[in-house]
CSV table of C-alpha atoms in Angstrom, one decimal:
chain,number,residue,atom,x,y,z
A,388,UNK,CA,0.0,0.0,0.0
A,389,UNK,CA,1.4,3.1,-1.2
A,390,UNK,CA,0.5,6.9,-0.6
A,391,UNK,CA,-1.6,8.7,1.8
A,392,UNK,CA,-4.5,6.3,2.2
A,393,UNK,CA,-6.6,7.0,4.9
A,394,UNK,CA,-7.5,9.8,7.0
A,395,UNK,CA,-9.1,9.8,10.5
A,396,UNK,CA,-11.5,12.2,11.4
A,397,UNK,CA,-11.9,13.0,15.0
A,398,UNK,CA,-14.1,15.4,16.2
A,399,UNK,CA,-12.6,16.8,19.8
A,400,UNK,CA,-15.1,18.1,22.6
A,401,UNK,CA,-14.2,18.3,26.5
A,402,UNK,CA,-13.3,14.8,26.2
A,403,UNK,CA,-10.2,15.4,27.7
A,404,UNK,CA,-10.2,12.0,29.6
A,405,UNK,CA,-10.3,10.2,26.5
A,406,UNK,CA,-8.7,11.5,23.6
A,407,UNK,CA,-5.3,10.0,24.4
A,408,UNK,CA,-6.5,6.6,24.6
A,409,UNK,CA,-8.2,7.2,21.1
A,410,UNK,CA,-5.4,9.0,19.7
A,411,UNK,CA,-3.0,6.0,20.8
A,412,UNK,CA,-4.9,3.6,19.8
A,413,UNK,CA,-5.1,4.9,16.0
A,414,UNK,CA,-1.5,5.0,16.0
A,415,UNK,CA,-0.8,1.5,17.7
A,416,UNK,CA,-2.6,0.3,14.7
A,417,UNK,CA,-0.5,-1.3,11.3
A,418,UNK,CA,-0.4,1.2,9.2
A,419,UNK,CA,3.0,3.0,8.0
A,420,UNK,CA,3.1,6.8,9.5
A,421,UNK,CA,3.2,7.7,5.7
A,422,UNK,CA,0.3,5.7,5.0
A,423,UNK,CA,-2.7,7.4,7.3
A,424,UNK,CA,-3.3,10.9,8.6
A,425,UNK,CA,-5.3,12.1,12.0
A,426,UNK,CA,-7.0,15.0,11.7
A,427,UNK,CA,-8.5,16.4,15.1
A,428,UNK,CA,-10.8,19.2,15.2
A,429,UNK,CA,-11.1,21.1,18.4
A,430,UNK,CA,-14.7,22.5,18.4
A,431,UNK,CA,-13.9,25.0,21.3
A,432,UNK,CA,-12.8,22.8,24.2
A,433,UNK,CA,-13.0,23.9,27.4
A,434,UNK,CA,-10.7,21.6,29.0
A,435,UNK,CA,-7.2,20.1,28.4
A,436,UNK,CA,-7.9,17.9,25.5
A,437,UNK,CA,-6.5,20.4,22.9
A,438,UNK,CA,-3.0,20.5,24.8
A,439,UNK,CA,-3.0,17.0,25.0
A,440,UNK,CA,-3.5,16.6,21.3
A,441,UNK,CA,-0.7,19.4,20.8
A,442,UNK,CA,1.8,17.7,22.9
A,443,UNK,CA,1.5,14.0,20.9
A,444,UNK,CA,1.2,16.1,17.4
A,445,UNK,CA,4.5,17.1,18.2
A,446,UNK,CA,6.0,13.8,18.6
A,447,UNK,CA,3.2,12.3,15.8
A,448,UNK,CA,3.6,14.0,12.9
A,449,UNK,CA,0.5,12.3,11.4
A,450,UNK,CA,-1.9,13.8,13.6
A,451,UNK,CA,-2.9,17.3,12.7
A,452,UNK,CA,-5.0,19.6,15.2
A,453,UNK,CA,-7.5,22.0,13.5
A,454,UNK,CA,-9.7,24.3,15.3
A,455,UNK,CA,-13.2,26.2,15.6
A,456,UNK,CA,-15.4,28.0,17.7
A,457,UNK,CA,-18.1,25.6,18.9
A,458,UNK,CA,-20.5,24.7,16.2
A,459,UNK,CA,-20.9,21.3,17.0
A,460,UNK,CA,-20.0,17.8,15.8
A,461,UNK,CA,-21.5,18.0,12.2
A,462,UNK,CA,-19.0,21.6,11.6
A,463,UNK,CA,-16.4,19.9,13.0
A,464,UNK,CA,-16.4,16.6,10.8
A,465,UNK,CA,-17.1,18.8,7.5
A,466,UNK,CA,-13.9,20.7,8.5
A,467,UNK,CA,-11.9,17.9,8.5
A,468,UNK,CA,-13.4,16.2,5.4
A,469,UNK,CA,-12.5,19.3,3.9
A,470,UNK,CA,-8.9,19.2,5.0
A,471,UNK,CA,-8.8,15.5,4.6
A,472,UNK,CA,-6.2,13.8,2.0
A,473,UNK,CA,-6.5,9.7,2.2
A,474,UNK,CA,-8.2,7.8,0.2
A,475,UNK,CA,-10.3,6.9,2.3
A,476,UNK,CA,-12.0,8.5,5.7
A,477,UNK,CA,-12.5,6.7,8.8
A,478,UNK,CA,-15.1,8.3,11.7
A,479,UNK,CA,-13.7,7.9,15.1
A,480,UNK,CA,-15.5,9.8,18.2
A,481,UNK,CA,-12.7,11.5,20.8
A,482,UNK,CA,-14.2,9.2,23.8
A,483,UNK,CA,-14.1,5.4,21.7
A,484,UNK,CA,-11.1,4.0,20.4
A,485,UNK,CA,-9.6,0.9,17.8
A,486,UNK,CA,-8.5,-2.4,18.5
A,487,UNK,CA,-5.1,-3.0,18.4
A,488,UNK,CA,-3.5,-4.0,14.6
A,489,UNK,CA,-7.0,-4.0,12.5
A,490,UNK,CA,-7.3,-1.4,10.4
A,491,UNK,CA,-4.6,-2.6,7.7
A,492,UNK,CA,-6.4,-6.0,6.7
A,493,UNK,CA,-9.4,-3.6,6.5
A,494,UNK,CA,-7.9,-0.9,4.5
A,495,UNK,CA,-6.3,-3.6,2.1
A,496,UNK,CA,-9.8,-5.4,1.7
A,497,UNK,CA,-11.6,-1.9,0.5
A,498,UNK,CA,-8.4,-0.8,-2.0
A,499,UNK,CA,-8.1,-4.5,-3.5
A,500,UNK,CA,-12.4,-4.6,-4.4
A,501,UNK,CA,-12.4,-1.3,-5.4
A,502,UNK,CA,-15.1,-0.7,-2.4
A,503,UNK,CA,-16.8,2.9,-2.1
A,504,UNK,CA,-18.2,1.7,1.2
A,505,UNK,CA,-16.5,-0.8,3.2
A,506,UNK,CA,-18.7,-1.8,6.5
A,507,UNK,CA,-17.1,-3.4,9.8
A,508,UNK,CA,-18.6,-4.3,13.2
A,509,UNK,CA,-18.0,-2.9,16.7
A,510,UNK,CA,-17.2,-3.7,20.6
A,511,UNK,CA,-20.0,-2.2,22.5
A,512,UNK,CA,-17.3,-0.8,26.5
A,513,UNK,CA,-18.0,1.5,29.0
A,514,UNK,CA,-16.0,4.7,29.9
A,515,UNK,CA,-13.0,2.3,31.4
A,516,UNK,CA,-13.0,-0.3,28.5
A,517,UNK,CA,-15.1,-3.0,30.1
A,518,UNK,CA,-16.6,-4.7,27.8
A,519,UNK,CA,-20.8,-4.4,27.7
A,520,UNK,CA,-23.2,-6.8,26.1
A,521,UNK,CA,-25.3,-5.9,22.8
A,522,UNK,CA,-26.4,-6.9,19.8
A,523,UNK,CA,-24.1,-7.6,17.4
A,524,UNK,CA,-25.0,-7.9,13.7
A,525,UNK,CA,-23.0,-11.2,13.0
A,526,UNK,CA,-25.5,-12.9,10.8
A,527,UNK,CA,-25.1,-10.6,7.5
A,528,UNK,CA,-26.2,-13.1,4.5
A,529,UNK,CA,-23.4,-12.0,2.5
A,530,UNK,CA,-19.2,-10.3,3.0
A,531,UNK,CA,-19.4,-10.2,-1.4
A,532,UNK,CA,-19.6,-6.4,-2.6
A,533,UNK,CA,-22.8,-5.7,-3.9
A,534,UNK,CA,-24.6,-2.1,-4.9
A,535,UNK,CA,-25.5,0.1,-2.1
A,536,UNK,CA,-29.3,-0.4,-2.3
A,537,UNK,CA,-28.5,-4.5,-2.7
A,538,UNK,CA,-26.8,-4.0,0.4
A,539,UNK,CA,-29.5,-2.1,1.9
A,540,UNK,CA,-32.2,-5.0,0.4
A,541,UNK,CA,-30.4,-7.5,2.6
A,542,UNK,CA,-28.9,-5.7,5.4
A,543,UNK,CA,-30.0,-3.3,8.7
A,544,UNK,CA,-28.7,0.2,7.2
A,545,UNK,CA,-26.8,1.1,10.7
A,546,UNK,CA,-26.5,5.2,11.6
A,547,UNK,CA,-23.6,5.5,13.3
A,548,UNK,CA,-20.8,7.0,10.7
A,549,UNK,CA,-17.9,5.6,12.3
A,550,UNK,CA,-18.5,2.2,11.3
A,551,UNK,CA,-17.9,2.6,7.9
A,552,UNK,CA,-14.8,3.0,5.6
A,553,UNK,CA,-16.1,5.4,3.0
A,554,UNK,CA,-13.7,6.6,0.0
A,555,UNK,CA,-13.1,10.1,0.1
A,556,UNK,CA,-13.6,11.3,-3.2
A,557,UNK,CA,-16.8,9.2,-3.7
A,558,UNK,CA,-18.2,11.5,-0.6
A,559,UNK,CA,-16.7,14.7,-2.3
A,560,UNK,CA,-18.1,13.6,-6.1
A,561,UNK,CA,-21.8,13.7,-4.1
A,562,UNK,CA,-20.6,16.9,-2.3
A,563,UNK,CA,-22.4,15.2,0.6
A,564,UNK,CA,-21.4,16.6,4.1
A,565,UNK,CA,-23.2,16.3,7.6
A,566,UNK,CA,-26.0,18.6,8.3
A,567,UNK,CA,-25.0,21.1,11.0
A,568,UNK,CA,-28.1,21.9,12.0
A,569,UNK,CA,-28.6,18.8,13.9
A,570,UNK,CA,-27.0,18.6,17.3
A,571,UNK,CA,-28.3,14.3,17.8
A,572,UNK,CA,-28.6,11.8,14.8
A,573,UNK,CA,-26.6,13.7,12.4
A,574,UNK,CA,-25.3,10.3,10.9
A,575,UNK,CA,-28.4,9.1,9.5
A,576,UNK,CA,-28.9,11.3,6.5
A,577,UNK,CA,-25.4,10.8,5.2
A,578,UNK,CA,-25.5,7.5,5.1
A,579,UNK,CA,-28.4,6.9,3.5
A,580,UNK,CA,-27.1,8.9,0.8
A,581,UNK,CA,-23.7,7.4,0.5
A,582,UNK,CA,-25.2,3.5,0.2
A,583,UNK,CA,-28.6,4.6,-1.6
A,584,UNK,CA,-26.0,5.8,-4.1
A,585,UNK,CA,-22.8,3.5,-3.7
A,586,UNK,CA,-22.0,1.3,-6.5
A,587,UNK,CA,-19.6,-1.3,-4.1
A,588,UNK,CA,-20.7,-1.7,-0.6
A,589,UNK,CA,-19.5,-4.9,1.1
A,590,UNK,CA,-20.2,-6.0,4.8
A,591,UNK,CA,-16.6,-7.2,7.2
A,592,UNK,CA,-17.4,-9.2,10.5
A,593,UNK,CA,-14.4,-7.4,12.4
A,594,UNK,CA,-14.8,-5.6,15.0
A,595,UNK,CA,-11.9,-2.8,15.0
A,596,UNK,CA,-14.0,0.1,16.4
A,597,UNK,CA,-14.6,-0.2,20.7
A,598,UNK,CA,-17.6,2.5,21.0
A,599,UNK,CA,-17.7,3.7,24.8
A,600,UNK,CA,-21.2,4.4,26.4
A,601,UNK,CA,-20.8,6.8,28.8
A,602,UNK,CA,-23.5,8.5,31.0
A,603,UNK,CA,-21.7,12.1,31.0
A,604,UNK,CA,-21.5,12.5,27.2
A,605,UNK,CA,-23.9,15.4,25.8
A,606,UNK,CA,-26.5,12.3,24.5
A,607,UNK,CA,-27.3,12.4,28.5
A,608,UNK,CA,-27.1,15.7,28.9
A,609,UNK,CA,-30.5,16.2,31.6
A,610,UNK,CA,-31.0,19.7,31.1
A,611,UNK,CA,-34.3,20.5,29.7
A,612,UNK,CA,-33.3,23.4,27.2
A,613,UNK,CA,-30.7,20.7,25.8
A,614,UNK,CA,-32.8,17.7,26.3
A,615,UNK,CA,-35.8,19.4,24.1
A,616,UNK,CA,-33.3,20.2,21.4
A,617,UNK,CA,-31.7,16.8,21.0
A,618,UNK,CA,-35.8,15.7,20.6
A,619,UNK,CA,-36.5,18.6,18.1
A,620,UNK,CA,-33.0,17.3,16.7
A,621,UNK,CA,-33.8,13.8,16.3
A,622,UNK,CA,-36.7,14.7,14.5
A,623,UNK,CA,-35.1,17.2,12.3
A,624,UNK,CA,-33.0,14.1,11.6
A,625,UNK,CA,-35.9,11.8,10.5
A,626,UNK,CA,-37.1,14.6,8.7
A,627,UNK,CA,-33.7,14.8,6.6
A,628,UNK,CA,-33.5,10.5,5.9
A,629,UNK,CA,-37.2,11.6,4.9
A,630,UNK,CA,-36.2,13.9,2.1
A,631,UNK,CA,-33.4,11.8,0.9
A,632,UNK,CA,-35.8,8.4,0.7
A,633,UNK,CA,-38.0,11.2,-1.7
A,634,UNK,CA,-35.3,11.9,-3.5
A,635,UNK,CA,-34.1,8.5,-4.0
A,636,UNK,CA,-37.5,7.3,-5.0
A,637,UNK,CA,-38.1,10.5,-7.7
A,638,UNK,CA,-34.6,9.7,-9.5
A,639,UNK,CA,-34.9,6.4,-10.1
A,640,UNK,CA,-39.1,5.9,-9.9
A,641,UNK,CA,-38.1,3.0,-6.6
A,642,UNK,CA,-39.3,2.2,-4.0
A,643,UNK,CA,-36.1,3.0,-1.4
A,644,UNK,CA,-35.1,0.4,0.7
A,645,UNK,CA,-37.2,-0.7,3.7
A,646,UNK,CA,-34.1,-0.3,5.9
A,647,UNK,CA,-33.7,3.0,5.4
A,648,UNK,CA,-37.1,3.5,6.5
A,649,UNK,CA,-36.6,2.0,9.6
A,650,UNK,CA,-33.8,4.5,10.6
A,651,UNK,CA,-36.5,7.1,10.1
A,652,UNK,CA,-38.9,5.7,12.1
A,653,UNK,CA,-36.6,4.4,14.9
A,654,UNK,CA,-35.6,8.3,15.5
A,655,UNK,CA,-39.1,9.0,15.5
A,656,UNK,CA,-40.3,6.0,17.9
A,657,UNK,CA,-37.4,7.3,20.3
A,658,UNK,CA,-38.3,11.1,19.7
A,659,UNK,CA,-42.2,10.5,21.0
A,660,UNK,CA,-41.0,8.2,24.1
A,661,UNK,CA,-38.5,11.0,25.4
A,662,UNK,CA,-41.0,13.9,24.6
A,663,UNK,CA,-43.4,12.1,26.5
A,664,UNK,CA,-41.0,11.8,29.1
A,665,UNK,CA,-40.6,15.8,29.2
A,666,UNK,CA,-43.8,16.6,28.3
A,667,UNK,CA,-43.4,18.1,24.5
A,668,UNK,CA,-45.6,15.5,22.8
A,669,UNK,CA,-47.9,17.5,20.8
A,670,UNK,CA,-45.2,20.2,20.3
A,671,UNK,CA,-43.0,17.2,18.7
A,672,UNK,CA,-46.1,15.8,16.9
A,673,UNK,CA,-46.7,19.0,15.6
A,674,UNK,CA,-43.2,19.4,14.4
A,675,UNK,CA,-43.6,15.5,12.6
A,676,UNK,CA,-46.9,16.8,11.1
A,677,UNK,CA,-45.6,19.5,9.1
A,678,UNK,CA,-43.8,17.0,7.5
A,679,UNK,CA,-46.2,14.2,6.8
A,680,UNK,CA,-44.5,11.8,9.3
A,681,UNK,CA,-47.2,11.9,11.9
A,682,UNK,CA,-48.8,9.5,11.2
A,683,UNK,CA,-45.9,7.6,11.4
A,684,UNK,CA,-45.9,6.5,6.9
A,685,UNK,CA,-44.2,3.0,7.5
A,686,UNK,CA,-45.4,0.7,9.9
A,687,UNK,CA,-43.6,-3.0,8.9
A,688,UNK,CA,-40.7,-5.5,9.0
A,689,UNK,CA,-38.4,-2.6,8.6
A,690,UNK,CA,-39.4,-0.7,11.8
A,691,UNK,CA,-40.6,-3.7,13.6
A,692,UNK,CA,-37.1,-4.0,15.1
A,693,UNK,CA,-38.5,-5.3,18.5
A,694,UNK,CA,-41.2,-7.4,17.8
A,695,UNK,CA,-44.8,-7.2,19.6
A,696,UNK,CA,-43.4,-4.9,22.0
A,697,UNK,CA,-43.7,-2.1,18.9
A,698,UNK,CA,-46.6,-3.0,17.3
A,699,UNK,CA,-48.5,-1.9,20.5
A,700,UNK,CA,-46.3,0.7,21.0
A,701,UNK,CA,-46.8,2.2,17.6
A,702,UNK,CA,-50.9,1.8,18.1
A,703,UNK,CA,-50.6,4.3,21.4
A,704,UNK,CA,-48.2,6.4,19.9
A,705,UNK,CA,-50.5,7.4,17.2
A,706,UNK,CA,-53.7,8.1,19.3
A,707,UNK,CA,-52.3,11.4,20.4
A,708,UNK,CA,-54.9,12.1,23.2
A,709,UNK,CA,-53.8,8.8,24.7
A,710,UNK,CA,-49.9,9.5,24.5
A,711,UNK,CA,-50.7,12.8,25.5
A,712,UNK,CA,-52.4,11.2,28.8
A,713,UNK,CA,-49.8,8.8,29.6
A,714,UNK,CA,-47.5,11.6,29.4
A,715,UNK,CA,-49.1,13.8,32.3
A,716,UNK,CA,-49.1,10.4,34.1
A,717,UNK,CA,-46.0,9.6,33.8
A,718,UNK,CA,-44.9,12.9,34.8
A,719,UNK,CA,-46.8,12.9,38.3
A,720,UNK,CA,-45.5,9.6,39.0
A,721,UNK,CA,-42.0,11.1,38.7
A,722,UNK,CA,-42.7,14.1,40.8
């Protein structure tokens, strides 16, 4: 493998307790220093981090620090993409980290198959590394590379960005970037867009990526200003795979992929259960209306991803007086 050929994105946000171990762990891995590049983009830290990143850049040429006043994850990935060089572009978020050794075997499979999208698995850890249990998606019918939307026929489409291997100029021919409106679920709309349209997608069982669930990261943020944004958000962000399942479906005169669907719904499932919770439900129903997705269009194998449990879920959800009553319940019995 010759030339720059990947580039790491990182994203840096008071995650100053972390971003070593990531930043390590990315250079532990295989690759020759002339081979991969990190770029870190300080979105106006608070903390240490961006001295910590400073001092390894100075002994790790690879790793470049960029910076910007705080405008959130989706500015701060664009800035990077836009300053990026490798062939291809690898997610990684400032509080997970790699397995050791991975990413070469990886990178090789995706350059030798001409990939546009290569796919790989992940290690669900807490804050310290401990492993967690969750579902992993082991069973995929097929490793072959296929089209995008085969890929999507056959497969969950997952929206979390860093589990993919995208090449770089296939993002930058689509001029597709993250929206930076959206402060939650930024993910989903992009990659929807770069498999709907991929001509070689293919699935890896590896798990390289370890993503760290933590209970102080800004997804568990409790204030309510931030909590109602991250619903409007989430939202927002079914709104947006909304448009580009539209799109899809004007261009080419098909029906998009159930999967993709499913994404859409499963932020707007989890969007009514927490505005319940705060007591926004017609105010988020309201917002879903304006866009046709209330009631919710796609009710099927593609958002039935646990079973009975949300087919009766569903069939409250969309008699609004009754949500709306079980709302001001719930909130008394929290009191």
């Amino acid at each position: 493998m010759d030339g720059l050929l990947l580039s790491y994105i990182i994203p840096l946000y008071n995650t100053e307790a972390y971003i070593i171990r990531c930043l390590r762990s990315i250079i532990a891995q295989d690759l020759p220093v002339d081979g991969y590049e990190v770029i870190v983009v300080d979105d106006g830290s608070t903390d240490g981090g961006r001295e910590l990143v400073e001092a390894l850049a100075a002994e790790h040429p690879q790793v470049r620090l960029l910076s910007q006043t705080n405008a959130g994850v989706s500015a701060a990935r664009n800035k990077a993409l836009d300053a990026a060089r490798g062939r291809f572009v690898q997610f990684v978020d400032s509080d997970d980290y790699l397995a050791e050794g991975m990413m070469q075997s990886l990178l090789q499979r995706a350059i030798d198959e001409s990939l546009d999208v290569l796919v790989f698995n992940y290690n669900c850890v807490d804050a310290d590394g401990n492993d967690r249990p969750h579902d992993r998606d082991d069973n995929y019918p097929s490793t072959a590379a296929m089209t995008g939307v085969d890929y999507l026929e056959h497969h969950s489409m997952t929206p979390y960005v860093w589990r993919f291997l995208v090449r770089r100029d296939y993002l930058n021919q689509g001029n597709w970037r993250f929206d930076t409106n959206l402060i939650v679920c930024e993910d989903g709309a992009l990659i929807a867009r770069f498999l709907l349209n991929a001509p070689r997608v293919a699935h890896d069982g590896s798990a390289p990526y370890n993503y760290a669930s933590r209970g102080d990261s800004a997804m568990h943020n409790p204030d309510p200003e931030h909590l109602k944004q991250r619903i409007f958000s989430q939202v927002d962000a079914a709104i947006s795979i909304d448009e580009v399942i539209k799109h899809y479906e004007a261009q080419t005169g098909l029906k998009a992929p159930a999967s993709v669907a499913g994404v859409r719904n499963v932020y707007l499932y989890f969007s009514l259960t927490k505005a319940m919770t705060c007591g926004l439900v017609e105010e988020v129903v309201a917002r879903m209306r304006r866009s046709g997705l209330y009631p919710f269009p796609c009710v099927g194998p593609e958002a039935n991803y646990y079973g009975m449990k949300w087919k009766v879920i569903h069939r409250v959800m969309m008699n609004l007086p009754l949500w709306t009553f079980l709302s001001k319940v719930y909130r008394l019995i929290k009191k």
